[in-house]
Coordinates of C-alpha atoms and ligand atoms in Angstrom, one line a residue:
M132 CA 81.4 132.7 90.2
S133 CA 78.2 131.3 91.7
P134 CA 75.0 132.7 90.3
S135 CA 74.1 134.1 93.7
T136 CA 77.3 136.1 94.0
P137 CA 76.7 139.8 93.4
S138 CA 78.9 140.9 90.7
C139 CA 79.4 143.6 88.3
A140 CA 81.7 142.1 85.7
L141 CA 82.2 144.9 83.3
L142 CA 82.7 143.3 80.0
V143 CA 81.7 140.4 77.8
F144 CA 83.9 139.4 75.0
G145 CA 83.2 138.5 71.5
S146 CA 80.6 141.1 70.9
N147 CA 83.0 144.0 71.0
R148 CA 80.8 145.4 73.8
V149 CA 81.0 145.9 77.4
A150 CA 78.2 144.6 79.5
L151 CA 77.2 144.5 83.1
A152 CA 76.9 140.9 83.8
A153 CA 73.6 139.5 85.1
G154 CA 73.6 139.9 88.8
W155 CA 74.9 143.5 88.8
Q156 CA 71.6 144.6 90.3
C157 CA 72.6 142.9 93.5
R158 CA 74.8 145.9 94.1
F159 CA 71.8 147.9 95.2
A160 CA 69.6 145.1 96.6
G161 CA 69.1 144.9 100.3
E162 CA 70.4 148.4 100.9
A163 CA 68.3 149.3 103.8
A164 CA 70.8 151.2 105.8
S165 CA 70.7 154.5 103.9
T166 CA 68.4 157.2 104.9
S167 CA 65.9 158.8 102.6
I168 CA 67.1 162.4 103.1
V169 CA 67.3 164.3 99.9
T170 CA 70.2 166.7 99.7
R171 CA 69.0 170.2 99.5
P172 CA 69.8 172.0 96.2
P173 CA 73.6 172.2 96.4
R174 CA 73.6 176.0 95.9
A175 CA 71.8 176.6 99.1
E176 CA 74.2 174.2 100.9
H177 CA 77.4 175.8 99.8
G178 CA 76.3 179.2 98.9
G179 CA 76.7 178.7 95.2
V180 CA 79.8 178.3 93.1
Q181 CA 81.7 180.8 91.0
M182 CA 81.2 180.0 87.3
G183 CA 83.4 182.9 86.1
H184 CA 82.9 183.6 82.4
F185 CA 81.5 180.2 81.7
D186 CA 78.2 180.4 79.8
E187 CA 76.4 177.3 80.8
K188 CA 73.4 177.7 78.5
A189 CA 75.5 178.3 75.5
Y190 CA 77.7 175.3 76.3
L191 CA 74.8 172.9 76.7
S192 CA 72.8 174.2 73.7
G193 CA 75.9 174.1 71.5
K194 CA 75.5 170.4 71.3
Q195 CA 72.0 168.9 71.5
L196 CA 70.2 165.8 70.3
K197 CA 68.4 166.4 67.1
A198 CA 64.8 165.4 66.7
G199 CA 64.6 161.8 65.6
D200 CA 68.2 160.9 66.7
D201 CA 68.6 157.8 68.8
P202 CA 69.4 159.2 72.3
Y203 CA 71.6 156.2 73.1
R204 CA 73.7 156.2 69.9
D205 CA 76.7 158.4 70.8
H206 CA 77.1 157.7 74.6
A207 CA 75.4 154.4 75.3
F208 CA 73.1 156.1 77.7
N209 CA 69.9 158.2 77.3
L210 CA 71.3 161.6 76.3
Q211 CA 67.9 163.1 76.1
E212 CA 67.3 162.3 79.8
S213 CA 70.7 163.6 80.8
D214 CA 70.3 166.9 78.9
R215 CA 66.9 167.4 80.5
L216 CA 68.2 167.1 84.1
G217 CA 70.2 170.3 84.4
S218 CA 73.6 170.6 85.9
E219 CA 72.7 170.9 89.6
R220 CA 70.0 168.4 90.4
A221 CA 69.6 167.2 93.9
I222 CA 70.4 163.6 94.7
R223 CA 69.6 161.4 97.6
D224 CA 72.1 161.2 100.4
T225 CA 72.8 157.5 100.3
R226 CA 75.2 157.2 103.2
H227 CA 74.4 155.3 106.4
Y228 CA 72.9 157.8 108.8
R229 CA 75.9 157.4 111.1
C230 CA 78.2 158.9 108.5
A231 CA 76.7 162.3 109.1
S232 CA 78.2 162.5 112.6
V233 CA 81.7 161.4 111.6
T234 CA 84.2 164.3 112.1
F235 CA 87.3 165.2 110.1
D236 CA 90.5 167.1 110.7
H237 CA 90.2 170.8 110.1
D238 CA 93.5 170.8 108.1
L239 CA 92.7 168.2 105.5
P240 CA 95.0 168.7 102.5
P241 CA 93.4 170.0 99.2
T242 CA 93.3 167.7 96.1
S243 CA 93.7 168.0 92.4
V244 CA 90.7 166.3 90.7
I245 CA 91.6 164.5 87.4
I246 CA 89.0 163.7 84.9
T247 CA 89.9 162.2 81.6
F248 CA 87.4 161.8 78.8
H249 CA 86.9 160.9 75.2
N250 CA 83.8 162.3 73.6
E251 CA 81.8 162.5 76.8
A252 CA 78.4 164.2 76.6
R253 CA 78.5 167.8 77.6
S254 CA 75.7 167.5 80.2
T255 CA 77.2 164.5 82.0
L256 CA 80.7 166.1 82.0
L257 CA 79.4 169.4 83.3
R258 CA 77.3 167.7 86.0
T259 CA 80.4 165.8 87.1
I260 CA 82.4 169.1 87.5
K261 CA 79.6 171.0 89.1
S262 CA 78.8 168.3 91.6
V263 CA 82.5 168.4 92.7
L264 CA 82.4 172.2 93.1
L265 CA 79.1 172.2 94.8
R266 CA 79.4 169.2 97.2
S267 CA 83.0 169.7 98.3
P268 CA 84.4 172.3 100.7
A269 CA 85.9 174.9 98.4
S270 CA 89.2 174.9 100.3
L271 CA 89.7 171.2 99.5
I272 CA 89.5 171.5 95.7
Q273 CA 92.8 172.9 94.5
E274 CA 91.8 172.4 90.8
I275 CA 90.0 170.2 88.4
I276 CA 92.2 169.0 85.6
L277 CA 90.3 167.8 82.5
V278 CA 92.3 165.7 80.1
D279 CA 90.5 165.7 76.7
D280 CA 91.6 162.5 75.1
F281 CA 91.4 163.8 71.6
S282 CA 87.6 164.2 71.5
T283 CA 86.1 165.3 68.2
D284 CA 85.3 168.8 69.4
P285 CA 88.1 170.6 71.3
E286 CA 85.5 173.1 72.7
D287 CA 83.9 170.3 74.8
C288 CA 86.9 170.9 77.1
Q289 CA 88.1 174.4 76.3
L290 CA 84.9 176.1 77.2
L291 CA 84.8 174.4 80.6
A292 CA 88.2 176.0 81.4
L293 CA 86.3 179.3 81.8
I294 CA 85.0 177.9 85.1
P295 CA 87.3 179.0 88.0
K296 CA 89.7 176.2 89.1
V297 CA 89.0 174.1 85.9
R298 CA 92.0 173.5 83.7
C299 CA 91.9 171.8 80.3
L300 CA 94.6 169.7 78.7
R301 CA 94.0 168.2 75.2
N302 CA 95.9 165.2 73.8
E303 CA 97.0 165.5 70.2
H304 CA 96.3 161.9 69.6
R305 CA 94.0 159.4 71.2
E306 CA 96.0 158.0 74.2
G307 CA 93.4 156.1 76.2
L308 CA 92.5 156.7 79.8
I309 CA 95.8 155.3 81.3
R310 CA 98.3 157.7 79.6
S311 CA 95.7 160.5 79.9
R312 CA 95.5 160.1 83.7
V313 CA 99.3 160.0 83.9
R314 CA 99.4 163.3 82.0
G315 CA 96.8 164.9 84.2
A316 CA 98.7 163.7 87.4
G317 CA 101.9 165.1 86.0
V318 CA 100.6 168.7 86.0
A319 CA 98.6 168.4 89.3
S320 CA 99.7 171.0 91.9
A321 CA 98.1 169.5 95.0
S322 CA 99.8 166.7 97.0
I323 CA 96.7 164.5 96.7
L324 CA 95.2 163.2 93.5
T325 CA 91.5 162.4 93.0
F326 CA 90.5 160.5 89.9
L327 CA 87.0 160.5 88.5
D328 CA 85.2 159.2 85.4
S329 CA 83.6 161.9 83.2
H330 CA 80.0 160.8 84.0
C331 CA 79.8 160.9 87.8
E332 CA 77.9 162.9 90.4
V333 CA 79.6 163.1 93.8
N334 CA 77.4 162.9 96.8
T335 CA 77.3 164.9 100.1
D336 CA 80.6 165.1 101.9
W337 CA 82.1 162.6 99.6
L338 CA 85.7 163.9 99.7
Q339 CA 86.5 164.4 103.4
P340 CA 86.5 160.7 104.4
M341 CA 88.9 159.9 101.6
L342 CA 91.3 162.8 102.3
Q343 CA 91.3 161.9 106.0
R344 CA 92.4 158.3 105.4
V345 CA 95.1 159.3 103.0
K346 CA 96.3 162.1 105.3
E347 CA 96.7 159.6 108.2
D348 CA 98.6 157.2 106.0
H349 CA 99.8 158.2 102.6
T350 CA 100.2 154.5 101.4
R351 CA 96.4 154.0 101.5
V352 CA 94.6 154.2 98.2
V353 CA 90.9 154.8 98.9
S354 CA 87.7 154.8 96.9
P355 CA 84.1 155.6 97.6
I356 CA 81.1 153.3 97.3
I357 CA 80.0 153.7 93.8
D358 CA 76.3 154.4 93.5
V359 CA 74.5 153.7 90.2
I360 CA 73.1 156.4 87.9
S361 CA 70.6 154.7 85.6
L362 CA 71.6 154.9 82.0
D363 CA 68.0 155.0 81.0
N364 CA 66.4 157.5 83.3
F365 CA 69.3 158.9 85.3
A366 CA 67.8 157.9 88.6
Y367 CA 70.4 157.9 91.4
L368 CA 70.4 154.5 93.1
A369 CA 72.2 153.5 96.3
A370 CA 74.7 150.7 95.9
S371 CA 75.1 148.0 98.6
A372 CA 77.6 148.8 101.3
D373 CA 78.6 145.2 101.7
L374 CA 80.6 144.8 98.6
R375 CA 84.2 144.9 97.7
G376 CA 86.2 144.5 94.5
G377 CA 87.3 141.0 93.4
F378 CA 88.1 139.1 90.2
D379 CA 88.2 135.8 88.5
W380 CA 91.4 134.2 87.0
N381 CA 90.5 135.7 83.6
L382 CA 91.0 139.1 85.1
H383 CA 87.4 140.3 85.0
F384 CA 86.5 142.7 87.7
K385 CA 83.5 141.8 89.8
W386 CA 81.8 143.0 92.9
E387 CA 81.6 140.4 95.6
Q388 CA 80.3 140.1 99.2
I389 CA 82.7 141.0 102.0
P390 CA 83.7 137.6 103.5
I391 CA 81.4 136.6 106.3
E392 CA 83.9 136.8 109.1
Q393 CA 84.8 140.3 108.2
K394 CA 81.1 141.2 107.9
M395 CA 80.5 139.8 111.4
A396 CA 83.4 141.8 112.8
R397 CA 82.1 145.1 111.4
T398 CA 80.4 146.7 114.3
D399 CA 80.7 150.2 112.9
P400 CA 79.2 150.7 109.4
T401 CA 81.4 153.8 108.9
Q402 CA 84.6 151.7 109.0
P403 CA 86.7 151.2 105.8
I404 CA 86.4 148.0 103.9
R405 CA 89.7 146.4 102.7
T406 CA 89.4 145.5 99.1
P407 CA 91.6 143.2 96.9
V408 CA 91.1 145.4 93.9
I409 CA 89.5 148.7 93.1
A410 CA 87.0 149.2 90.2
G411 CA 89.5 151.7 88.8
G412 CA 87.9 154.9 87.9
I413 CA 87.2 156.7 91.2
F414 CA 89.9 156.8 93.8
V415 CA 92.1 159.1 95.9
M416 CA 95.9 158.6 96.2
D417 CA 98.8 160.6 97.5
K418 CA 100.7 162.1 94.6
S419 CA 104.2 161.2 95.8
W420 CA 103.0 157.7 96.5
F421 CA 101.5 157.5 93.0
N422 CA 104.8 158.6 91.6
H423 CA 106.9 156.5 93.9
L424 CA 104.9 153.4 92.9
G425 CA 105.4 154.0 89.2
Q426 CA 102.1 155.8 88.3
Y427 CA 100.6 153.5 85.7
D428 CA 101.9 151.1 83.1
T429 CA 101.8 153.6 80.2
H430 CA 102.1 150.8 77.6
M431 CA 98.6 149.9 78.4
D432 CA 96.1 151.3 75.7
I433 CA 92.7 152.9 75.7
W434 CA 90.8 151.1 78.5
G435 CA 91.0 148.1 80.9
G436 CA 93.4 146.1 83.1
E437 CA 95.0 149.1 84.7
N438 CA 92.9 148.7 87.8
F439 CA 94.4 145.2 88.4
E440 CA 97.9 146.4 87.7
L441 CA 97.5 149.3 90.1
S442 CA 95.8 147.2 92.7
F443 CA 98.4 144.4 92.7
R444 CA 101.2 147.0 92.8
V445 CA 99.7 148.9 95.7
W446 CA 99.2 145.8 97.9
M447 CA 102.4 144.0 96.9
C448 CA 104.6 147.1 97.2
G449 CA 103.6 148.2 100.7
G450 CA 100.3 150.0 100.4
S451 CA 96.6 149.1 100.9
L452 CA 93.3 149.6 99.2
E453 CA 90.1 150.6 100.9
I454 CA 86.5 151.4 100.1
L455 CA 85.1 154.1 102.4
P456 CA 81.3 153.6 103.0
C457 CA 80.8 157.2 104.1
S458 CA 81.9 158.4 100.7
R459 CA 79.5 158.0 97.9
V460 CA 79.9 158.8 94.2
G461 CA 77.3 158.0 91.5
H462 CA 78.5 156.7 88.2
V463 CA 76.6 156.0 84.9
F464 CA 77.2 152.3 84.3
R465 CA 76.9 151.4 80.6
K466 CA 76.4 148.2 78.7
R467 CA 78.8 148.9 75.9
H468 CA 81.7 151.2 75.1
P469 CA 80.4 154.2 73.2
Y470 CA 83.9 154.8 71.6
D471 CA 86.1 152.9 69.3
F472 CA 89.3 150.9 70.1
P473 CA 91.8 151.4 67.4
E474 CA 93.2 147.9 67.9
G475 CA 89.8 146.3 68.8
N476 CA 88.3 145.8 72.2
A477 CA 89.3 142.2 72.9
L478 CA 92.9 142.6 71.7
T479 CA 93.4 145.7 73.8
Y480 CA 91.9 144.1 76.9
I481 CA 94.1 141.0 76.4
K482 CA 97.2 143.2 75.9
N483 CA 96.5 145.2 79.0
T484 CA 95.7 142.2 81.3
R485 CA 98.6 140.2 79.9
R486 CA 100.9 143.0 80.9
A487 CA 99.4 143.0 84.4
A488 CA 99.6 139.2 84.6
E489 CA 103.2 138.9 83.2
V490 CA 104.6 141.6 85.5
W491 CA 102.7 140.8 88.8
M492 CA 101.2 137.3 88.9
D493 CA 104.4 135.2 89.0
E494 CA 103.8 131.5 88.5
Y495 CA 100.0 132.2 89.1
K496 CA 99.8 133.7 85.6
Q497 CA 99.3 130.1 84.3
Y498 CA 95.7 130.3 85.7
Y499 CA 95.1 133.5 83.9
Y500 CA 96.2 131.7 80.6
L501 CA 94.2 128.7 81.5
A502 CA 91.1 130.9 82.0
R503 CA 91.8 132.9 78.9
P504 CA 93.5 130.6 76.5
S505 CA 93.1 133.1 73.6
A506 CA 95.6 135.4 75.4
Q507 CA 98.4 133.0 74.6
G508 CA 100.6 134.2 71.8
K509 CA 99.0 137.7 71.6
S510 CA 101.5 140.5 71.6
F511 CA 101.9 142.7 74.7
G512 CA 105.1 144.7 74.1
S513 CA 108.1 144.8 76.3
I514 CA 107.6 144.7 80.1
S515 CA 111.2 145.1 81.1
D516 CA 110.7 148.6 82.6
R517 CA 107.9 147.4 84.7
L518 CA 109.8 144.3 85.9
A519 CA 112.7 146.6 86.8
L520 CA 110.3 148.8 88.7
R521 CA 109.0 145.8 90.7
R522 CA 112.6 144.9 91.5
K523 CA 113.5 148.4 92.5
L524 CA 110.4 148.7 94.8
N525 CA 111.3 145.3 96.3
C526 CA 107.7 144.2 96.2
N527 CA 106.1 141.1 97.7
S528 CA 105.2 138.0 95.6
F529 CA 101.8 137.3 94.1
R530 CA 101.7 134.4 96.5
W531 CA 102.0 136.8 99.4
Y532 CA 99.1 138.8 97.9
L533 CA 96.9 135.7 97.6
E534 CA 97.7 134.6 101.2
N535 CA 97.4 138.0 102.8
V536 CA 95.0 140.0 100.8
Y537 CA 92.8 137.7 98.7
P538 CA 92.8 134.2 100.3
E539 CA 89.2 133.8 99.0
L540 CA 90.4 133.5 95.4
K541 CA 90.2 129.8 94.8
I542 CA 93.2 128.3 93.0
P543 CA 92.2 125.8 90.4
K544 CA 92.5 122.4 91.8
Q545 CA 94.9 120.6 89.5
E546 CA 98.1 122.2 88.3
P547 CA 97.4 122.2 84.5
V548 CA 100.0 120.7 82.3
S549 CA 100.2 120.5 78.6
S550 CA 101.3 117.3 77.1
M551 CA 101.2 115.0 74.1
L552 CA 99.0 111.9 74.5
K553 CA 101.3 109.3 72.8
Q554 CA 100.5 105.8 71.9
G555 CA 103.4 104.0 70.4
G556 CA 104.7 106.3 67.8
L557 CA 101.3 108.0 67.3
C558 CA 99.7 110.9 69.0
L559 CA 96.1 111.7 69.8
E560 CA 95.0 114.6 67.7
S561 CA 92.0 116.6 66.9
H562 CA 90.7 117.0 63.3
G563 CA 89.0 120.3 62.8
T564 CA 86.7 121.2 65.7
E565 CA 84.9 117.9 66.2
S566 CA 86.5 114.6 65.4
L567 CA 89.6 112.9 66.7
G568 CA 92.1 110.4 65.6
L569 CA 95.7 109.2 65.9
G570 CA 98.4 110.8 63.8
E571 CA 102.1 110.7 63.5
C572 CA 103.6 112.7 66.4
K573 CA 104.6 116.0 64.7
G574 CA 106.4 117.8 67.5
S575 CA 109.9 118.3 68.5
G576 CA 111.4 120.0 71.6
A577 CA 108.9 122.5 72.9
I578 CA 107.2 123.0 69.5
W579 CA 104.1 120.9 68.9
P580 CA 101.1 121.5 66.7
Q581 CA 98.0 122.7 68.6
S582 CA 96.1 119.7 67.3
Q583 CA 98.3 117.4 69.3
K584 CA 98.7 119.5 72.4
W585 CA 96.4 118.6 75.3
T586 CA 96.0 120.2 78.7
L587 CA 95.1 118.0 81.5
A588 CA 93.1 120.2 83.8
E589 CA 91.1 117.6 85.8
P590 CA 88.4 116.7 85.2
L591 CA 88.8 118.2 81.7
I592 CA 91.2 117.3 78.9
R593 CA 91.2 120.4 76.9
Q594 CA 92.5 122.0 73.7
Q595 CA 92.0 125.8 73.9
D596 CA 88.2 126.1 74.5
L597 CA 87.3 122.6 73.3
C598 CA 87.3 119.5 75.5
L599 CA 87.4 115.8 75.0
A600 CA 83.9 114.4 75.4
I601 CA 82.1 111.1 74.8
A602 CA 79.2 111.2 72.4
A603 CA 77.1 108.8 74.5
F604 CA 77.3 107.1 77.9
S605 CA 77.8 103.6 76.5
S606 CA 80.7 101.2 75.6
G607 CA 81.8 101.8 72.0
S608 CA 80.7 105.4 72.0
K609 CA 82.8 107.7 69.9
V610 CA 84.9 110.5 71.5
R611 CA 84.9 114.0 70.1
M612 CA 85.6 117.6 70.9
E613 CA 83.0 119.9 72.5
P614 CA 83.0 123.4 74.0
C615 CA 84.4 123.0 77.5
N616 CA 81.9 122.7 80.3
P617 CA 83.3 121.2 83.6
K618 CA 79.8 120.4 84.7
D619 CA 79.1 118.2 81.7
G620 CA 79.5 114.5 82.7
K621 CA 80.5 113.6 79.2
Q622 CA 83.7 115.6 79.6
K623 CA 85.0 114.2 82.9
W624 CA 88.1 112.1 82.9
K625 CA 90.9 111.0 85.2
P626 CA 94.1 109.1 84.7
K627 CA 94.0 105.4 85.6
G628 CA 97.6 104.1 85.4
P629 CA 98.6 104.7 81.8
A630 CA 94.9 104.8 80.8
L631 CA 92.4 107.7 80.8
Q632 CA 89.1 106.8 82.5
Q633 CA 85.8 108.5 81.7
L634 CA 84.5 109.3 85.1
V635 CA 80.8 108.8 84.6
T636 CA 80.8 105.6 82.6
G637 CA 84.0 104.1 84.2
L638 CA 85.1 103.2 80.7
C639 CA 88.5 104.0 79.2
L640 CA 89.7 105.8 76.1
D641 CA 90.6 103.2 73.5
S642 CA 92.1 103.7 70.1
Q643 CA 90.7 100.5 68.6
P644 CA 93.9 99.4 66.9
P645 CA 95.1 100.2 64.4
A646 CA 94.8 103.9 65.0
G647 CA 91.3 104.9 66.0
P648 CA 88.9 106.6 65.7
P649 CA 89.0 106.6 69.5
V650 CA 86.1 105.2 71.5
I651 CA 85.4 104.3 75.1
A652 CA 85.7 100.7 76.1
Q653 CA 86.0 98.5 79.2
C654 CA 89.1 99.5 81.1
R655 CA 92.1 97.3 80.5
P656 CA 95.0 99.6 81.1
Q657 CA 97.5 96.9 80.1
L658 CA 96.3 97.1 76.5
A659 CA 98.4 99.1 74.1
S660 CA 95.3 100.7 72.7
Q661 CA 94.4 102.1 76.1
S662 CA 97.9 103.3 77.1
W663 CA 98.4 107.1 76.7
E664 CA 101.8 108.0 77.5
P665 CA 101.7 111.8 78.4
Q666 CA 104.8 113.5 77.1
L667 CA 105.1 116.8 78.9
L668 CA 105.8 120.0 77.1
T669 CA 108.5 122.3 78.5
Ligands
LR7_257 O1 90.2 156.2 75.2 C1 89.6 156.5 76.2 N1 90.0 157.7 76.8 C2 89.4 158.2 78.0 O2 89.7 159.2 78.5 C3 88.6 155.8 76.8 C4 88.0 156.2 78.0 N2 88.4 157.4 78.5 C5 87.7 158.0 79.7 C6 86.2 157.9 79.7 O3 85.7 159.1 79.1 C7 85.8 157.8 81.2 O4 85.9 159.1 81.8 O5 88.1 157.1 80.8 C8 87.0 157.0 81.7 C9 86.6 155.5 81.9 O6 86.0 155.0 80.7 P1 84.5 154.3 80.8 O7 83.6 155.2 81.6 O8 84.1 154.0 79.4 O9 84.9 153.0 81.6 P2 84.0 152.2 82.7 O10 83.3 153.0 83.6 O11 83.3 151.1 81.9 O12 85.2 151.4 83.4 C10 85.8 151.2 84.6 O13 87.0 150.4 84.3 C11 87.9 151.0 83.5 C12 89.0 150.0 83.3 O14 90.0 150.6 82.4 C13 88.5 152.3 84.2 O15 89.2 152.0 85.3 C14 87.3 153.2 84.5 O16 87.7 154.3 85.2 C15 86.3 152.4 85.4 N3 85.2 153.1 86.0 C16 84.9 153.0 87.3 O17 85.6 152.4 88.1 C17 83.7 153.7 87.7 C18 82.9 152.6 88.4 C19 82.5 151.5 87.5 C20 82.7 150.2 88.0 C21 82.9 149.0 88.3
MN258 MN1 82.7 155.1 83.4

């Protein structure tokens, strides 16, 4: 990812935290198209909403920040600010002005809105629900299904069910958002499903563009442009209309610019934008299509990866994914997860993305493992039911997806292969994290010790996250292991006959007989001490 590419990678590993990567601000930079019209108070717009026996005041005051408490502690956003806002605040209409004149069928189908949550703040959850009721034509909202994913207080959900059209399901165990959504979809009575996160605010006429597209073709899965609600002051900020969903081989979601040719061809700013993947939380999908395609992979836990699995499946099995610029929904983007992961954040993400890669990425999964070496060997459960689903649906290959949907995803240049680097009967091996030497070859068949297993991914020679590097740019310099950095000249190598040549110095890896420690010396590939016979692993 180049530094200038707008992106919104959602998580950073190692810290057990989710973070918006640097550059996420680009999402709303340069957004000049939207008007500055402020939506009138929604009540006036739609004549108010029936709240039934729901007592809003009691609901909100039942849980409030205590004086002196950190307002960010429980939800990773400023709760004090959210509580202060009220449930019906006006927000800016961030659409392109031409969206206001787009027309829709009079007989659009109604939808079931599904919102899963785990310990969501009452004020954000209520604002999500009320924005849906206030900014959607009443006839299009069949129901709002809340799935309480075993939050601490069952009343967070139960009390909301007093609002007409709102239903509440509560999980008896923590299930995670994937199984919770499947449960919600299972009881939905409308023919179209609309998924929302529990801290959103939908904008003017957000729903009609999405229902229209799905009504015209039930295999389309559509999402809005996702505006940003500031986690600090809850300002509603317009996101750029020139972005789509993409990813890197490590299966990190990112926002990226629409390819330039497509951008040039867009004469009408209200047109849909094809997207290789969706962010995951906010989308509309025909219910029978959702069921036909196998809902979700319910062996995925808590959070993460399900958006790739769904996106690959939709495209590869006959559907399409779109972002509709005339539909806008605000979402509170956070820098960390405010909830716990029973199995740990990193392991859960790896399990979920491994399942997506193993089922859908065919031979390209090797690039996922190359980008995320720590995923190797981690358990991910059985995928036989998902492989059977893929066969039954007769889906296209991942190669087809790359060629037809995401040709911009660059395939790493060199096919990476793992091998031994053998010299006579000895093998190049790493000692601890830094030094190197030659040792007796310890492998047999496909089983080799990690210390003797090398991946030749030009220009790097790597072992997990460490790479072969010279200590200095001069003859006789020692060779050691350093954290991989493909831009570091000290780490660049290429094969030269049986020898391995250091690209910057032009010198070759030499074991200084007998048996190291290895240095770089003038290339003489005919020397036994410079001959590294790669022995491939199967
Ligand atoms: O155990 C859990 N159970 C839940 O019900 C954990 C979470 N949840 C709920 C949670 O309360 C929220 O409503 O699931 C929803 C998503 O969780 P967030 O808000 O913590 O996730 P996110 O906004 O960081 O994550 C994005 O990626 C996720 C990957 O699994 C999901 O697909 C989210 O729905 C998705 N959110 C969006 O796409 C909104 C736009 C953000 C972007 C980009
Ligand atoms: Mn969210």
